[in-house]
Amino acid sequence: MTVPRTRAFAWLVAAAVAVSATGCAAQQPPVRESRPVLGTIVTVEAYGPDASSTRRAIEAAFDAITGVEHALDAYSPTSTIAAFNADPYHEQPLPAEAVEILDAVEQLGVSDAFSPTLLSVVRLYGFDSTPSVPPEDDLALALAATRTFSRTTSSTAAFGRLRVSDPRLDPGGRLAPGLDFGGAAKGLALDRAREALRARGVRAAIVTAGSTTVTLGTKPDGSPWRIGIEHPRDTATVMAIAEWTGDGALSTSGDYQQFFERDGVRYHHILDPRTGVTARGLQSLTVAGRISGLESDVLSTALFVRGQEGALAYARERSVSIWLVDSSGRVRSSNAASEAGVTVRAAEDR
Ligand code: AMP
Ligand code: MG
């Protein structure tokens, strides 16, 4: 969302599109549009009935993305979620986009590792302002607030609130708690963009926000979508390539996207909800499969937190493909069952 993204993200956008565009030179070229949105550059490349209706469809896709951003960007004072966070201790309606993410986390069975309540904890690290290692008592207090989130559902809407009595957790204060859907909002936004394209007659498209990519249908020449996965310590290098035809999604979470170092220790933006501390053990983790963008985005964050053994076990159980780089730079991967037709391979194997 508004969290600043590194050059690596912009580069991956370029890589995703460049790799996907190969092999279709003889066909009518796709319409391509890139815009700064969701705190990064989003690129849509679409094969529609004709150029002008494809352009209109792309416009609708960006509108859909902006809609999700307006609902969920915790760092924008005018978003729906910022209004919730201004008064999180009173029960308030949750935006439909938030409910969709909460439901996905539950359905995927990763509530232990994906928490949308870590706003105050992420802020304590000051990744986008003044980086610092939070004092333990601040961390404990902020973390205690995250565990008090509850939601209730009526026949027409869902409501949420946090329950906190400590005055140090005042909504206007330094430890102000709140909801942060930044770990999944891009995926949801790209899903909405894809549906906007589909509804307007686009038969094939790739939409990428760098760390998350979704595809719609199959390119006119039948060639697979090919998405580059960057090396977490050398983001100019494509270390692996994911491939599939038809609808699918891919997300990467990494310790290099927002981080600082203190005394030789890297502190990055993916936090273990049990401790509030930077999740250890991996440099990056990519999930790809016959899943939605929302699912891939939730899973890359959650499986990064679970670590390599937990991630690989989950991938085998749920038939998604995984590519991970551990903290010493060693790669491990697992491909979805062959009928899924989603593969991730080392770039040099191709
Ligand atoms: P991603 O790049 O999709 O893995 O999302 C990382 C972002 O999600 C961070 O910048 C935080 O805003 C938020 N976040 C960090 N840790 C978690 C977590 N364990 N569960 C959910 N969101 C998280
Ligand atoms: Mg994510």
Short mmCIF file of C-alpha atoms and ligand atoms in Angstrom, two decimals:
data_model
loop_
_atom_site.label_atom_id
_atom_site.label_comp_id
_atom_site.label_asym_id
_atom_site.label_seq_id
_atom_site.Cartn_x
_atom_site.Cartn_y
_atom_site.Cartn_z
CA MET A 1 0.00 0.00 0.00
CA THR A 2 1.63 3.35 0.84
CA VAL A 3 4.64 1.67 2.31
CA PRO A 4 7.50 2.83 0.09
CA ARG A 5 8.78 0.17 -2.21
CA THR A 6 12.31 -0.34 -3.38
CA ARG A 7 13.69 -0.31 -6.90
CA ALA A 8 13.47 -4.06 -6.72
CA PHE A 9 9.70 -3.88 -7.05
CA ALA A 10 9.80 -1.65 -10.09
CA TRP A 11 12.37 -3.94 -11.60
CA LEU A 12 10.25 -7.01 -11.01
CA VAL A 13 7.34 -5.31 -12.73
CA ALA A 14 9.55 -4.86 -15.74
CA ALA A 15 10.77 -8.44 -15.49
CA ALA A 16 7.32 -9.89 -15.14
CA VAL A 17 6.07 -8.11 -18.20
CA ALA A 18 9.19 -8.55 -20.27
CA VAL A 19 9.25 -12.26 -19.64
CA SER A 20 5.54 -12.60 -20.26
CA ALA A 21 5.68 -10.71 -23.53
CA THR A 22 8.09 -13.01 -25.28
CA GLY A 23 6.79 -15.39 -27.90
CA CYS A 24 3.78 -13.40 -29.07
CA ALA A 25 5.40 -11.17 -31.68
CA ALA A 26 3.27 -12.58 -34.51
CA GLN A 27 0.00 -11.85 -32.68
CA GLN A 28 -1.75 -8.54 -32.29
CA PRO A 29 0.22 -6.86 -29.50
CA PRO A 30 -1.38 -6.44 -26.09
CA VAL A 31 -2.32 -3.03 -24.75
CA ARG A 32 -0.02 -2.15 -21.85
CA GLU A 33 -0.38 0.52 -19.17
CA SER A 34 1.69 1.22 -16.04
CA ARG A 35 0.64 3.55 -13.24
CA PRO A 36 1.90 4.42 -9.76
CA VAL A 37 -0.67 2.98 -7.38
CA LEU A 38 -0.65 0.76 -4.24
CA GLY A 39 2.72 2.29 -3.28
CA THR A 40 4.39 0.73 -6.32
CA ILE A 41 4.07 0.61 -10.09
CA VAL A 42 1.21 -1.55 -11.34
CA THR A 43 1.33 -2.75 -14.94
CA VAL A 44 -1.60 -4.20 -16.86
CA GLU A 45 -1.00 -5.94 -20.16
CA ALA A 46 -4.22 -7.05 -21.83
CA TYR A 47 -5.39 -8.78 -24.99
CA GLY A 48 -8.90 -7.53 -25.68
CA PRO A 49 -11.34 -7.44 -28.57
CA ASP A 50 -9.81 -4.20 -29.97
CA ALA A 51 -7.44 -1.51 -28.78
CA SER A 52 -10.01 1.05 -27.66
CA SER A 53 -12.24 -1.33 -25.68
CA THR A 54 -9.12 -2.89 -24.17
CA ARG A 55 -8.01 0.58 -23.05
CA ARG A 56 -11.42 1.15 -21.45
CA ALA A 57 -11.15 -2.19 -19.69
CA ILE A 58 -7.70 -1.24 -18.38
CA GLU A 59 -9.13 2.05 -17.11
CA ALA A 60 -11.77 0.05 -15.20
CA ALA A 61 -9.05 -2.25 -13.85
CA PHE A 62 -7.15 0.72 -12.42
CA ASP A 63 -10.39 2.10 -10.96
CA ALA A 64 -10.91 -1.23 -9.20
CA ILE A 65 -7.37 -1.10 -7.80
CA THR A 66 -7.86 2.46 -6.57
CA GLY A 67 -11.10 1.37 -4.89
CA VAL A 68 -9.24 -1.21 -2.82
CA GLU A 69 -6.53 1.32 -2.00
CA HIS A 70 -9.13 3.84 -0.78
CA ALA A 71 -10.65 1.19 1.44
CA LEU A 72 -7.51 -0.37 2.90
CA ASP A 73 -4.54 1.97 2.82
CA ALA A 74 -3.86 2.43 6.53
CA TYR A 75 -1.27 5.11 5.75
CA SER A 76 -3.70 7.35 3.85
CA PRO A 77 -5.67 9.63 6.21
CA THR A 78 -8.72 9.50 3.93
CA SER A 79 -9.05 5.71 3.67
CA THR A 80 -11.88 3.75 5.27
CA ILE A 81 -9.43 1.77 7.35
CA ALA A 82 -7.73 4.96 8.60
CA ALA A 83 -11.16 6.10 9.86
CA PHE A 84 -11.50 2.77 11.68
CA ASN A 85 -8.01 3.14 13.14
CA ALA A 86 -8.80 6.63 14.43
CA ASP A 87 -11.21 5.06 16.92
CA PRO A 88 -10.49 1.33 17.08
CA TYR A 89 -11.94 0.81 20.56
CA HIS A 90 -15.53 1.39 19.47
CA GLU A 91 -17.25 -1.18 17.34
CA GLN A 92 -17.27 0.09 13.76
CA PRO A 93 -18.22 -1.36 10.40
CA LEU A 94 -15.36 -3.01 8.53
CA PRO A 95 -15.00 -2.36 4.81
CA ALA A 96 -16.04 -5.32 2.64
CA GLU A 97 -12.42 -5.59 1.42
CA ALA A 98 -11.20 -6.12 4.99
CA VAL A 99 -13.82 -8.80 5.58
CA GLU A 100 -12.76 -10.56 2.38
CA ILE A 101 -9.16 -10.66 3.59
CA LEU A 102 -10.12 -11.84 7.11
CA ASP A 103 -12.21 -14.63 5.55
CA ALA A 104 -9.37 -15.67 3.23
CA VAL A 105 -6.92 -15.86 6.15
CA GLU A 106 -9.34 -18.11 8.00
CA GLN A 107 -10.08 -20.32 4.98
CA LEU A 108 -6.39 -20.73 4.24
CA GLY A 109 -5.81 -21.75 7.87
CA VAL A 110 -2.94 -19.31 8.48
CA SER A 111 -4.30 -17.09 11.28
CA ASP A 112 -1.27 -18.07 13.39
CA ALA A 113 1.09 -16.38 10.93
CA PHE A 114 -0.97 -13.69 9.19
CA SER A 115 -2.33 -10.96 11.42
CA PRO A 116 -3.93 -7.74 10.13
CA THR A 117 -3.59 -6.10 13.55
CA LEU A 118 0.15 -5.38 13.54
CA LEU A 119 -0.03 -1.70 12.53
CA SER A 120 1.39 -0.34 15.80
CA VAL A 121 4.09 -3.00 15.91
CA VAL A 122 5.23 -2.30 12.33
CA ARG A 123 5.26 1.43 13.12
CA LEU A 124 7.51 0.87 16.13
CA TYR A 125 10.29 -0.23 13.76
CA GLY A 126 9.98 3.03 11.80
CA PHE A 127 10.84 1.44 8.46
CA ASP A 128 9.57 4.45 6.54
CA SER A 129 10.69 7.15 9.01
CA THR A 130 13.37 6.65 11.67
CA PRO A 131 14.39 3.00 11.83
CA SER A 132 14.91 1.69 15.36
CA VAL A 133 14.73 -1.56 17.29
CA PRO A 134 11.68 -1.25 19.57
CA PRO A 135 12.26 -1.48 23.35
CA GLU A 136 10.89 -4.76 24.68
CA ASP A 137 8.20 -3.20 26.87
CA ASP A 138 6.84 -1.11 23.96
CA LEU A 139 6.76 -4.21 21.82
CA ALA A 140 4.96 -6.22 24.51
CA LEU A 141 2.36 -3.50 25.00
CA ALA A 142 1.72 -2.98 21.29
CA LEU A 143 1.54 -6.73 20.78
CA ALA A 144 -0.97 -7.20 23.60
CA ALA A 145 -3.31 -4.78 21.82
CA THR A 146 -3.11 -6.74 18.57
CA ARG A 147 -4.54 -9.82 20.32
CA THR A 148 -7.73 -8.05 21.36
CA PHE A 149 -9.22 -7.60 17.89
CA SER A 150 -12.64 -9.15 17.47
CA ARG A 151 -15.24 -9.00 14.78
CA THR A 152 -18.96 -9.56 14.84
CA THR A 153 -21.23 -10.10 11.90
CA SER A 154 -24.82 -8.99 11.50
CA SER A 155 -27.08 -9.91 8.59
CA THR A 156 -25.92 -6.82 6.69
CA ALA A 157 -22.40 -5.96 7.80
CA ALA A 158 -19.32 -6.94 9.77
CA PHE A 159 -17.98 -4.89 12.63
CA GLY A 160 -14.68 -4.89 14.42
CA ARG A 161 -13.02 -3.42 17.48
CA LEU A 162 -10.00 -3.69 19.71
CA ARG A 163 -10.38 -3.83 23.49
CA VAL A 164 -7.64 -2.05 25.36
CA SER A 165 -7.60 -0.24 28.67
CA ASP A 166 -4.00 0.96 28.92
CA PRO A 167 -3.83 4.74 28.35
CA ARG A 168 -0.44 4.33 26.65
CA LEU A 169 -2.35 2.74 23.77
CA ASP A 170 -4.34 5.88 23.06
CA PRO A 171 -5.45 6.09 19.38
CA GLY A 172 -3.54 9.35 18.89
CA GLY A 173 -0.40 8.16 20.67
CA ARG A 174 2.92 6.61 19.76
CA LEU A 175 1.66 3.05 20.29
CA ALA A 176 -1.72 3.62 18.62
CA PRO A 177 -3.00 0.21 17.54
CA GLY A 178 -4.94 -0.44 14.37
CA LEU A 179 -5.62 -2.64 11.40
CA ASP A 180 -3.11 -3.01 8.56
CA PHE A 181 -4.07 -5.07 5.52
CA GLY A 182 -0.86 -4.19 3.67
CA GLY A 183 0.16 -7.87 3.64
CA ALA A 184 -2.79 -8.80 1.37
CA ALA A 185 -4.32 -5.68 -0.17
CA LYS A 186 -2.26 -5.81 -3.35
CA GLY A 187 -3.44 -9.33 -4.06
CA LEU A 188 -7.07 -8.38 -3.52
CA ALA A 189 -6.66 -5.25 -5.67
CA LEU A 190 -5.19 -7.27 -8.52
CA ASP A 191 -8.04 -9.79 -8.29
CA ARG A 192 -10.53 -6.94 -8.62
CA ALA A 193 -8.58 -5.57 -11.58
CA ARG A 194 -8.64 -8.98 -13.24
CA GLU A 195 -12.42 -9.26 -12.79
CA ALA A 196 -12.89 -5.77 -14.27
CA LEU A 197 -10.89 -6.83 -17.33
CA ARG A 198 -12.77 -10.12 -17.68
CA ALA A 199 -16.16 -8.40 -17.40
CA ARG A 200 -15.18 -6.10 -20.29
CA GLY A 201 -14.27 -8.84 -22.73
CA VAL A 202 -10.54 -9.12 -22.14
CA ARG A 203 -9.57 -12.74 -22.84
CA ALA A 204 -6.00 -12.69 -21.62
CA ALA A 205 -4.09 -10.37 -19.31
CA ILE A 206 -1.31 -10.13 -16.80
CA VAL A 207 -1.51 -7.62 -13.98
CA THR A 208 1.53 -7.10 -11.81
CA ALA A 209 2.39 -5.00 -8.79
CA GLY A 210 5.91 -6.45 -8.68
CA SER A 211 5.57 -8.51 -5.53
CA THR A 212 2.20 -9.93 -6.68
CA THR A 213 1.10 -10.89 -10.19
CA VAL A 214 -2.20 -12.32 -11.44
CA THR A 215 -3.01 -13.69 -14.88
CA LEU A 216 -6.27 -14.02 -16.75
CA GLY A 217 -6.75 -16.66 -19.44
CA THR A 218 -4.15 -17.65 -21.99
CA LYS A 219 -2.30 -15.47 -24.47
CA PRO A 220 -3.58 -15.63 -28.07
CA ASP A 221 -0.50 -17.60 -29.20
CA GLY A 222 -1.05 -20.17 -26.42
CA SER A 223 2.36 -19.59 -24.86
CA PRO A 224 2.57 -19.68 -21.06
CA TRP A 225 2.79 -16.69 -18.76
CA ARG A 226 6.36 -16.48 -17.50
CA ILE A 227 7.14 -14.49 -14.38
CA GLY A 228 10.65 -13.79 -13.14
CA ILE A 229 11.52 -14.15 -9.44
CA GLU A 230 14.32 -11.84 -8.38
CA HIS A 231 17.31 -12.83 -6.25
CA PRO A 232 16.78 -11.43 -2.73
CA ARG A 233 20.39 -10.25 -2.48
CA ASP A 234 20.85 -9.21 -6.13
CA THR A 235 17.54 -7.91 -7.35
CA ALA A 236 18.84 -7.31 -10.87
CA THR A 237 19.13 -11.08 -11.30
CA VAL A 238 16.19 -13.33 -12.17
CA MET A 239 16.90 -16.51 -10.23
CA ALA A 240 13.76 -18.46 -11.07
CA ILE A 241 10.88 -18.40 -13.49
CA ALA A 242 7.28 -19.37 -12.79
CA GLU A 243 5.22 -20.64 -15.70
CA TRP A 244 1.61 -21.51 -16.36
CA THR A 245 -1.23 -20.91 -18.78
CA GLY A 246 -4.69 -19.67 -17.76
CA ASP A 247 -5.68 -18.00 -14.49
CA GLY A 248 -3.14 -18.03 -11.68
CA ALA A 249 -1.31 -15.87 -9.20
CA LEU A 250 2.15 -15.43 -7.71
CA SER A 251 3.41 -13.46 -4.72
CA THR A 252 6.84 -12.92 -3.23
CA SER A 253 7.55 -11.79 0.31
CA GLY A 254 11.11 -10.87 1.22
CA ASP A 255 13.37 -9.53 3.93
CA TYR A 256 14.89 -7.06 1.42
CA GLN A 257 11.77 -5.08 0.60
CA GLN A 258 11.81 -2.90 3.74
CA PHE A 259 14.61 -3.32 6.23
CA PHE A 260 17.42 -1.78 8.23
CA GLU A 261 20.42 -3.25 9.99
CA ARG A 262 21.61 -2.73 13.58
CA ASP A 263 24.72 -4.37 14.98
CA GLY A 264 24.83 -6.75 12.05
CA VAL A 265 21.20 -7.85 12.49
CA ARG A 266 18.65 -7.26 9.74
CA TYR A 267 15.23 -6.03 10.86
CA HIS A 268 12.59 -6.24 8.14
CA HIS A 269 8.90 -5.62 7.69
CA ILE A 270 7.47 -9.15 7.97
CA LEU A 271 6.76 -9.76 11.63
CA ASP A 272 5.98 -12.89 13.55
CA PRO A 273 2.57 -12.11 15.14
CA ARG A 274 3.46 -14.26 18.15
CA THR A 275 6.46 -12.10 19.12
CA GLY A 276 6.22 -8.89 17.08
CA VAL A 277 9.80 -9.55 15.98
CA THR A 278 11.07 -9.79 12.41
CA ALA A 279 10.42 -13.31 11.09
CA ARG A 280 13.73 -15.17 10.87
CA GLY A 281 15.00 -17.96 8.66
CA LEU A 282 14.27 -16.78 5.12
CA GLN A 283 15.42 -14.13 2.67
CA SER A 284 12.45 -14.58 0.35
CA LEU A 285 9.52 -16.83 -0.32
CA THR A 286 7.40 -17.04 -3.48
CA VAL A 287 4.04 -18.80 -3.78
CA ALA A 288 2.43 -19.53 -7.14
CA GLY A 289 -0.61 -21.56 -8.06
CA ARG A 290 -4.22 -21.85 -9.17
CA ILE A 291 -5.15 -19.45 -6.46
CA SER A 292 -6.41 -15.89 -6.31
CA GLY A 293 -4.07 -12.92 -5.98
CA LEU A 294 -5.46 -12.44 -2.48
CA GLU A 295 -4.64 -16.03 -1.53
CA SER A 296 -1.12 -15.78 -2.95
CA ASP A 297 -0.48 -12.50 -1.12
CA VAL A 298 -1.75 -13.84 2.22
CA LEU A 299 0.22 -17.04 1.75
CA SER A 300 3.57 -15.49 0.82
CA THR A 301 3.47 -13.39 3.99
CA ALA A 302 2.16 -16.19 6.23
CA LEU A 303 4.47 -18.89 4.92
CA PHE A 304 7.45 -16.55 5.22
CA VAL A 305 6.54 -16.33 8.92
CA ARG A 306 6.11 -20.09 9.27
CA GLY A 307 9.58 -20.69 7.84
CA GLN A 308 10.87 -23.22 5.37
CA GLU A 309 9.66 -26.54 6.81
CA GLY A 310 6.21 -25.17 7.59
CA ALA A 311 6.01 -23.52 4.18
CA LEU A 312 7.04 -26.62 2.24
CA ALA A 313 4.61 -28.82 4.20
CA TYR A 314 1.79 -26.37 3.51
CA ALA A 315 2.69 -26.19 -0.18
CA ARG A 316 2.55 -29.96 -0.57
CA GLU A 317 -0.72 -30.25 1.34
CA ARG A 318 -2.48 -27.47 -0.61
CA SER A 319 -0.82 -28.04 -3.99
CA VAL A 320 0.80 -24.68 -4.52
CA SER A 321 4.31 -24.09 -5.84
CA ILE A 322 6.93 -22.58 -3.56
CA TRP A 323 10.36 -21.10 -4.20
CA LEU A 324 12.25 -20.03 -1.11
CA VAL A 325 15.70 -18.75 -0.26
CA ASP A 326 16.83 -19.42 3.30
CA SER A 327 18.89 -17.07 5.44
CA SER A 328 22.14 -18.60 4.21
CA GLY A 329 21.11 -18.21 0.56
CA ARG A 330 20.18 -21.86 -0.03
CA VAL A 331 17.21 -22.47 -2.34
CA ARG A 332 14.43 -24.94 -1.66
CA SER A 333 11.40 -25.39 -3.85
CA SER A 334 8.36 -27.55 -4.34
CA ASN A 335 6.04 -27.66 -7.33
CA ALA A 336 2.28 -28.02 -7.19
CA ALA A 337 0.84 -31.35 -8.32
CA SER A 338 1.42 -31.77 -12.08
CA GLU A 339 -2.28 -31.39 -12.96
CA ALA A 340 -2.11 -27.82 -11.63
CA GLY A 341 0.38 -27.00 -14.39
CA VAL A 342 2.13 -24.32 -12.35
CA THR A 343 5.90 -24.69 -12.21
CA VAL A 344 8.72 -22.68 -10.69
CA ARG A 345 12.23 -23.51 -11.89
CA ALA A 346 15.71 -22.08 -11.60
CA ALA A 347 16.30 -19.60 -14.42
CA GLU A 348 19.42 -21.47 -15.57
CA ASP A 349 17.43 -24.73 -15.94
CA ARG A 350 15.38 -23.27 -18.73
P1 AMP B 1 4.05 -8.72 2.12
O1 AMP B 1 5.10 -7.91 1.41
O2 AMP B 1 2.85 -9.03 1.31
O3 AMP B 1 4.63 -9.93 2.76
O4 AMP B 1 3.46 -7.81 3.29
C1 AMP B 1 4.27 -7.22 4.25
C2 AMP B 1 3.47 -6.15 4.96
O5 AMP B 1 2.41 -6.78 5.68
C3 AMP B 1 4.26 -5.38 5.99
O6 AMP B 1 4.82 -4.21 5.45
C4 AMP B 1 3.24 -5.10 7.08
O7 AMP B 1 2.48 -3.96 6.72
C5 AMP B 1 2.32 -6.30 7.01
N1 AMP B 1 2.73 -7.42 7.86
C6 AMP B 1 3.92 -7.68 8.46
N2 AMP B 1 3.92 -8.86 9.09
C7 AMP B 1 2.68 -9.37 8.90
C8 AMP B 1 2.04 -10.57 9.31
N3 AMP B 1 2.66 -11.51 10.03
N4 AMP B 1 0.75 -10.76 8.93
C9 AMP B 1 0.09 -9.84 8.18
N5 AMP B 1 0.63 -8.69 7.77
C10 AMP B 1 1.91 -8.46 8.11
MG MG B 2 1.56 -10.67 1.28
#
